[in-house]
Amino acid sequence: MSTAPPAPKLPVSLVANPKLSSWVKFIDEGRVAIAPGKVEIGQGIVTALAQIAADELDVEINRIEMIRASTAASPNEGVTSGSLSIQQSGRALRQVCAEVRRRFLAAASERLGVDASLLSIDDGTISGPGNVRTSYWELSKDVSLDHDVTAGTPAKTAAARSVAGHSVQRVDIPDKVFARRRFIQDHALPDLLHGRVLRPDISRARLTTLDEAAARVASGLIAIVRDGDFAGVVDDSEAAAEAALKALRKGATWSAGEALPDENDLAGFLRNQPVETTIIDTRTAAATKATRALRRQYTRPYIAHASIAPSCAMAQWDGDRVHVWTHSQGVYLLRADLAIVLELPLDNIVVEHMEGAGCYGHNAADDVALDAALLARAAGGRPVRVQWSRHDEMSHAPFGAAMAIEIEADLDADNEIVGWRHAIWSNGHTARPGRAAQPALLAANEITNPYPRMISTNPPAANGGGADRNAVPFYDLPAWTITSHRLLTMPVRTSALRTLGAQGNVFAIESLLDEIAALRGEDPIAFRLRHLRDERAKDVIRAVARRAGWKPARQTGAGYGVGFARYKNTGAYCAAIAEIEGEDDIRVKRLTLAVDVGEAINPDGVVNQIEGGAIQATSWVLKERVRFDRAHITSTSWADYPILTFSEVPAVDVEIIQRPDIEPVGAGEAAHGPVTAAIANAVFDCLGVRIRDLPMTRDKIISAMELAS
């Protein structure tokens, strides 16, 4: 008895947003408007999505007009994060455009009297035998797209695509190169006012008194706003707003705040807090006698987003309605939190995305949007622009969570792995807005009737996890137990930073595997290949080894290391080889990477993302660390929070393994873990010491060498 094949399923973004017209519109002058719910945050997504649409609709890519996400008009695709834009928005758009094309071919067939199978489309012109022709734009008034998408319309095969799979110029770059006002930080609405918000330097302090007299004499002052511990000024220029804020600060006093952890014993702090413990995964096998156990602890500090420009937003009230312009990664989620705090129906709030100068995780974009909305209430209907200072950004924006990771590997007499236990202590890795009954925005904790600060949580394992992301080994080990201990206290505010826990976990796993390979006297690449079953994983490791000429002859003061991971164990495959110099300081000279993202829609865009991730990971490994004493965040400037400089950027060489017949996945977060591990393993190769605490500063290396001697 035969069984029918399962019915085709819609991509997740289409389940929530099935209406064709919410994605595609044919507009005047031969243009096609494409309105995804994902946003451009520098990852090149608008270009890749335009390529997908151009392919499926058979139009030139320069006809595509990508519409910024807005709660007023765009499909709700949640948040742009987790390297999911191509997987979610790309798949949805491909199916939508395939169905739009089919509907227009059917309409053209009826108008032209030609069977649809005999029609072709070239740059939007539909033609058939006898030189009959029409176009999308001629038919647009007759073809309604106010229909739900169906699951059965096939998209083009990989072989039939002419745009996807090829590098094209990113559509967002010309504006940025020629300094056109594409970033929200550069944009100005008509009749614009400027706002600034007063916040304490002491963590979680409360505003006890506020003497407004000095600020009220400031030039151009429109309003001083106070709502509980939230206070700010609205002025007619940025300079005047800064002066008014400075005067307001002089007349403010604050309560004692909440004590921060001991920065020099983060592992001790993390491991001694109340936690929620979850067994993430277990694997059992027949008992094999272990002759020794290696127990190693790895740590990473709190990491700042350190976006190149501080967060910014604009807001304008019209009666009981408010319009907010923001570089938030989730306009619908932000709207949900704004509705709670402002006590408004969702329909009274429009949140419109504009690109921001630097964003890769939950930075302060959402927080400053609420700041702007609260201050704009006092502006008499004029728009108010609020931009945080660098000090604000480095003090009050959420950080990537610190992590302590302990792995214990059981080894047999031949130093083969027979058991593996991986435990993580960390705050949760997300407290994004719009996901709970209480808002996650900073000012929501400060108003007269404050909401409690949300304790960060972890996404479920099915969504890639949080602190536990990439903690389950991708290697074929006989037995393991993976445990996550999520802190239930949060003196340092944490939320999503690029890769969430994956960077820390891959660093730990790949470092210990390298150590075990060294114990066995086995080449670390051969060791990894021997423990992998997935052929795509093996392919990226072999590709990077070939491209880097693994392993170069030993040179004094030089080291080479390898790292590998499949992001979330379900996404992009990436392997990295690092070449370092280790004399006065560690310097990463060269990074070679191989990556498999399935179908690479825009290969140049994939390379850009891998290069950017590799360079950012290098900065995290060598330099980045949020600094604080027991009361204050102290790394509030670029001098106190150094990042990799241009002269320190390594050469980065990327090879893409193109697989056009495999559904594409994102590349933005694939490189961080492998690069971190590769650098750590190269340090050992160079200096003979294992550095297990990030960042790998000169002082830590000297201490490790002294302990080893």
PDB file of N, CA, C and O in Angstrom, residues 530-557:
ATOM      1  N   ARG A 530      38.964  12.393  11.757  1.00  0.00           N
ATOM      2  CA  ARG A 530      38.687  11.033  12.244  1.00  0.00           C
ATOM      3  C   ARG A 530      37.449  10.980  13.126  1.00  0.00           C
ATOM      4  O   ARG A 530      36.817   9.925  13.256  1.00  0.00           O
ATOM      5  N   HIS A 531      37.078  12.108  13.727  1.00  0.00           N
ATOM      6  CA  HIS A 531      35.930  12.140  14.631  1.00  0.00           C
ATOM      7  C   HIS A 531      34.690  12.769  13.981  1.00  0.00           C
ATOM      8  O   HIS A 531      33.740  13.115  14.684  1.00  0.00           O
ATOM      9  N   LEU A 532      34.703  12.931  12.676  1.00  0.00           N
ATOM     10  CA  LEU A 532      33.560  13.503  11.977  1.00  0.00           C
ATOM     11  C   LEU A 532      32.965  12.494  11.010  1.00  0.00           C
ATOM     12  O   LEU A 532      33.699  11.782  10.308  1.00  0.00           O
ATOM     13  N   ARG A 533      31.626  12.468  10.947  1.00  0.00           N
ATOM     14  CA  ARG A 533      30.935  11.660   9.950  1.00  0.00           C
ATOM     15  C   ARG A 533      30.370  12.513   8.814  1.00  0.00           C
ATOM     16  O   ARG A 533      30.163  12.024   7.713  1.00  0.00           O
ATOM     17  N   ASP A 534      30.081  13.757   9.109  1.00  0.00           N
ATOM     18  CA  ASP A 534      29.439  14.653   8.144  1.00  0.00           C
ATOM     19  C   ASP A 534      30.444  15.029   7.049  1.00  0.00           C
ATOM     20  O   ASP A 534      31.467  15.647   7.315  1.00  0.00           O
ATOM     21  N   GLU A 535      30.132  14.655   5.803  1.00  0.00           N
ATOM     22  CA  GLU A 535      31.067  14.887   4.707  1.00  0.00           C
ATOM     23  C   GLU A 535      31.246  16.368   4.393  1.00  0.00           C
ATOM     24  O   GLU A 535      32.324  16.800   3.974  1.00  0.00           O
ATOM     25  N   ARG A 536      30.201  17.169   4.591  1.00  0.00           N
ATOM     26  CA  ARG A 536      30.354  18.607   4.350  1.00  0.00           C
ATOM     27  C   ARG A 536      31.316  19.214   5.374  1.00  0.00           C
ATOM     28  O   ARG A 536      32.089  20.125   5.047  1.00  0.00           O
ATOM     29  N   ALA A 537      31.258  18.723   6.609  1.00  0.00           N
ATOM     30  CA  ALA A 537      32.202  19.184   7.629  1.00  0.00           C
ATOM     31  C   ALA A 537      33.628  18.826   7.232  1.00  0.00           C
ATOM     32  O   ALA A 537      34.556  19.654   7.323  1.00  0.00           O
ATOM     33  N   LYS A 538      33.808  17.593   6.785  1.00  0.00           N
ATOM     34  CA  LYS A 538      35.145  17.173   6.368  1.00  0.00           C
ATOM     35  C   LYS A 538      35.632  18.013   5.191  1.00  0.00           C
ATOM     36  O   LYS A 538      36.820  18.378   5.119  1.00  0.00           O
ATOM     37  N   ASP A 539      34.724  18.343   4.298  1.00  0.00           N
ATOM     38  CA  ASP A 539      35.112  19.105   3.110  1.00  0.00           C
ATOM     39  C   ASP A 539      35.650  20.485   3.468  1.00  0.00           C
ATOM     40  O   ASP A 539      36.630  20.953   2.870  1.00  0.00           O
ATOM     41  N   VAL A 540      35.007  21.193   4.426  1.00  0.00           N
ATOM     42  CA  VAL A 540      35.513  22.535   4.751  1.00  0.00           C
ATOM     43  C   VAL A 540      36.857  22.450   5.456  1.00  0.00           C
ATOM     44  O   VAL A 540      37.729  23.310   5.251  1.00  0.00           O
ATOM     45  N   ILE A 541      37.064  21.405   6.264  1.00  0.00           N
ATOM     46  CA  ILE A 541      38.356  21.260   6.943  1.00  0.00           C
ATOM     47  C   ILE A 541      39.444  20.930   5.931  1.00  0.00           C
ATOM     48  O   ILE A 541      40.549  21.510   5.954  1.00  0.00           O
ATOM     49  N   ARG A 542      39.162  20.031   5.008  1.00  0.00           N
ATOM     50  CA  ARG A 542      40.149  19.703   3.975  1.00  0.00           C
ATOM     51  C   ARG A 542      40.433  20.923   3.093  1.00  0.00           C
ATOM     52  O   ARG A 542      41.587  21.180   2.721  1.00  0.00           O
ATOM     53  N   ALA A 543      39.370  21.678   2.782  1.00  0.00           N
ATOM     54  CA  ALA A 543      39.552  22.846   1.916  1.00  0.00           C
ATOM     55  C   ALA A 543      40.435  23.891   2.576  1.00  0.00           C
ATOM     56  O   ALA A 543      41.321  24.475   1.933  1.00  0.00           O
ATOM     57  N   VAL A 544      40.205  24.155   3.870  1.00  0.00           N
ATOM     58  CA  VAL A 544      41.008  25.191   4.530  1.00  0.00           C
ATOM     59  C   VAL A 544      42.443  24.714   4.710  1.00  0.00           C
ATOM     60  O   VAL A 544      43.394  25.504   4.601  1.00  0.00           O
ATOM     61  N   ALA A 545      42.624  23.417   4.963  1.00  0.00           N
ATOM     62  CA  ALA A 545      43.981  22.888   5.102  1.00  0.00           C
ATOM     63  C   ALA A 545      44.746  23.020   3.789  1.00  0.00           C
ATOM     64  O   ALA A 545      45.921  23.414   3.764  1.00  0.00           O
ATOM     65  N   ARG A 546      44.070  22.704   2.690  1.00  0.00           N
ATOM     66  CA  ARG A 546      44.706  22.815   1.370  1.00  0.00           C
ATOM     67  C   ARG A 546      45.034  24.270   1.049  1.00  0.00           C
ATOM     68  O   ARG A 546      46.138  24.592   0.587  1.00  0.00           O
ATOM     69  N   ARG A 547      44.093  25.150   1.329  1.00  0.00           N
ATOM     70  CA  ARG A 547      44.288  26.567   0.963  1.00  0.00           C
ATOM     71  C   ARG A 547      45.400  27.201   1.798  1.00  0.00           C
ATOM     72  O   ARG A 547      46.144  28.060   1.307  1.00  0.00           O
ATOM     73  N   ALA A 548      45.507  26.796   3.069  1.00  0.00           N
ATOM     74  CA  ALA A 548      46.524  27.383   3.951  1.00  0.00           C
ATOM     75  C   ALA A 548      47.861  26.667   3.856  1.00  0.00           C
ATOM     76  O   ALA A 548      48.843  27.103   4.473  1.00  0.00           O
ATOM     77  N   GLY A 549      47.918  25.555   3.089  1.00  0.00           N
ATOM     78  CA  GLY A 549      49.155  24.791   3.005  1.00  0.00           C
ATOM     79  C   GLY A 549      49.518  24.143   4.320  1.00  0.00           C
ATOM     80  O   GLY A 549      50.677  24.154   4.737  1.00  0.00           O
ATOM     81  N   TRP A 550      48.512  23.595   4.999  1.00  0.00           N
ATOM     82  CA  TRP A 550      48.726  22.975   6.319  1.00  0.00           C
ATOM     83  C   TRP A 550      49.672  21.785   6.191  1.00  0.00           C
ATOM     84  O   TRP A 550      49.526  20.970   5.298  1.00  0.00           O
ATOM     85  N   LYS A 551      50.663  21.642   7.078  1.00  0.00           N
ATOM     86  CA  LYS A 551      51.036  22.629   8.069  1.00  0.00           C
ATOM     87  C   LYS A 551      52.390  23.175   7.681  1.00  0.00           C
ATOM     88  O   LYS A 551      53.319  22.403   7.430  1.00  0.00           O
ATOM     89  N   PRO A 552      52.527  24.516   7.640  1.00  0.00           N
ATOM     90  CA  PRO A 552      53.815  25.101   7.251  1.00  0.00           C
ATOM     91  C   PRO A 552      54.939  24.683   8.194  1.00  0.00           C
ATOM     92  O   PRO A 552      54.701  24.318   9.355  1.00  0.00           O
ATOM     93  N   ALA A 553      56.147  24.740   7.683  1.00  0.00           N
ATOM     94  CA  ALA A 553      57.311  24.399   8.503  1.00  0.00           C
ATOM     95  C   ALA A 553      57.394  25.337   9.701  1.00  0.00           C
ATOM     96  O   ALA A 553      57.079  26.522   9.612  1.00  0.00           O
ATOM     97  N   ARG A 554      57.787  24.772  10.844  1.00  0.00           N
ATOM     98  CA  ARG A 554      57.871  25.569  12.070  1.00  0.00           C
ATOM     99  C   ARG A 554      58.889  26.690  11.921  1.00  0.00           C
ATOM    100  O   ARG A 554      59.990  26.501  11.410  1.00  0.00           O
ATOM    101  N   GLN A 555      58.480  27.882  12.374  1.00  0.00           N
ATOM    102  CA  GLN A 555      59.371  29.032  12.404  1.00  0.00           C
ATOM    103  C   GLN A 555      59.367  29.606  13.814  1.00  0.00           C
ATOM    104  O   GLN A 555      58.329  29.639  14.477  1.00  0.00           O
ATOM    105  N   THR A 556      60.486  30.076  14.269  1.00  0.00           N
ATOM    106  CA  THR A 556      60.567  30.669  15.596  1.00  0.00           C
ATOM    107  C   THR A 556      59.646  31.883  15.678  1.00  0.00           C
ATOM    108  O   THR A 556      59.658  32.746  14.790  1.00  0.00           O
ATOM    109  N   GLY A 557      58.850  31.929  16.737  1.00  0.00           N
ATOM    110  CA  GLY A 557      57.967  33.069  16.939  1.00  0.00           C
ATOM    111  C   GLY A 557      56.690  33.014  16.145  1.00  0.00           C
ATOM    112  O   GLY A 557      55.921  33.981  16.152  1.00  0.00           O
TER     113      GLY A 557
END
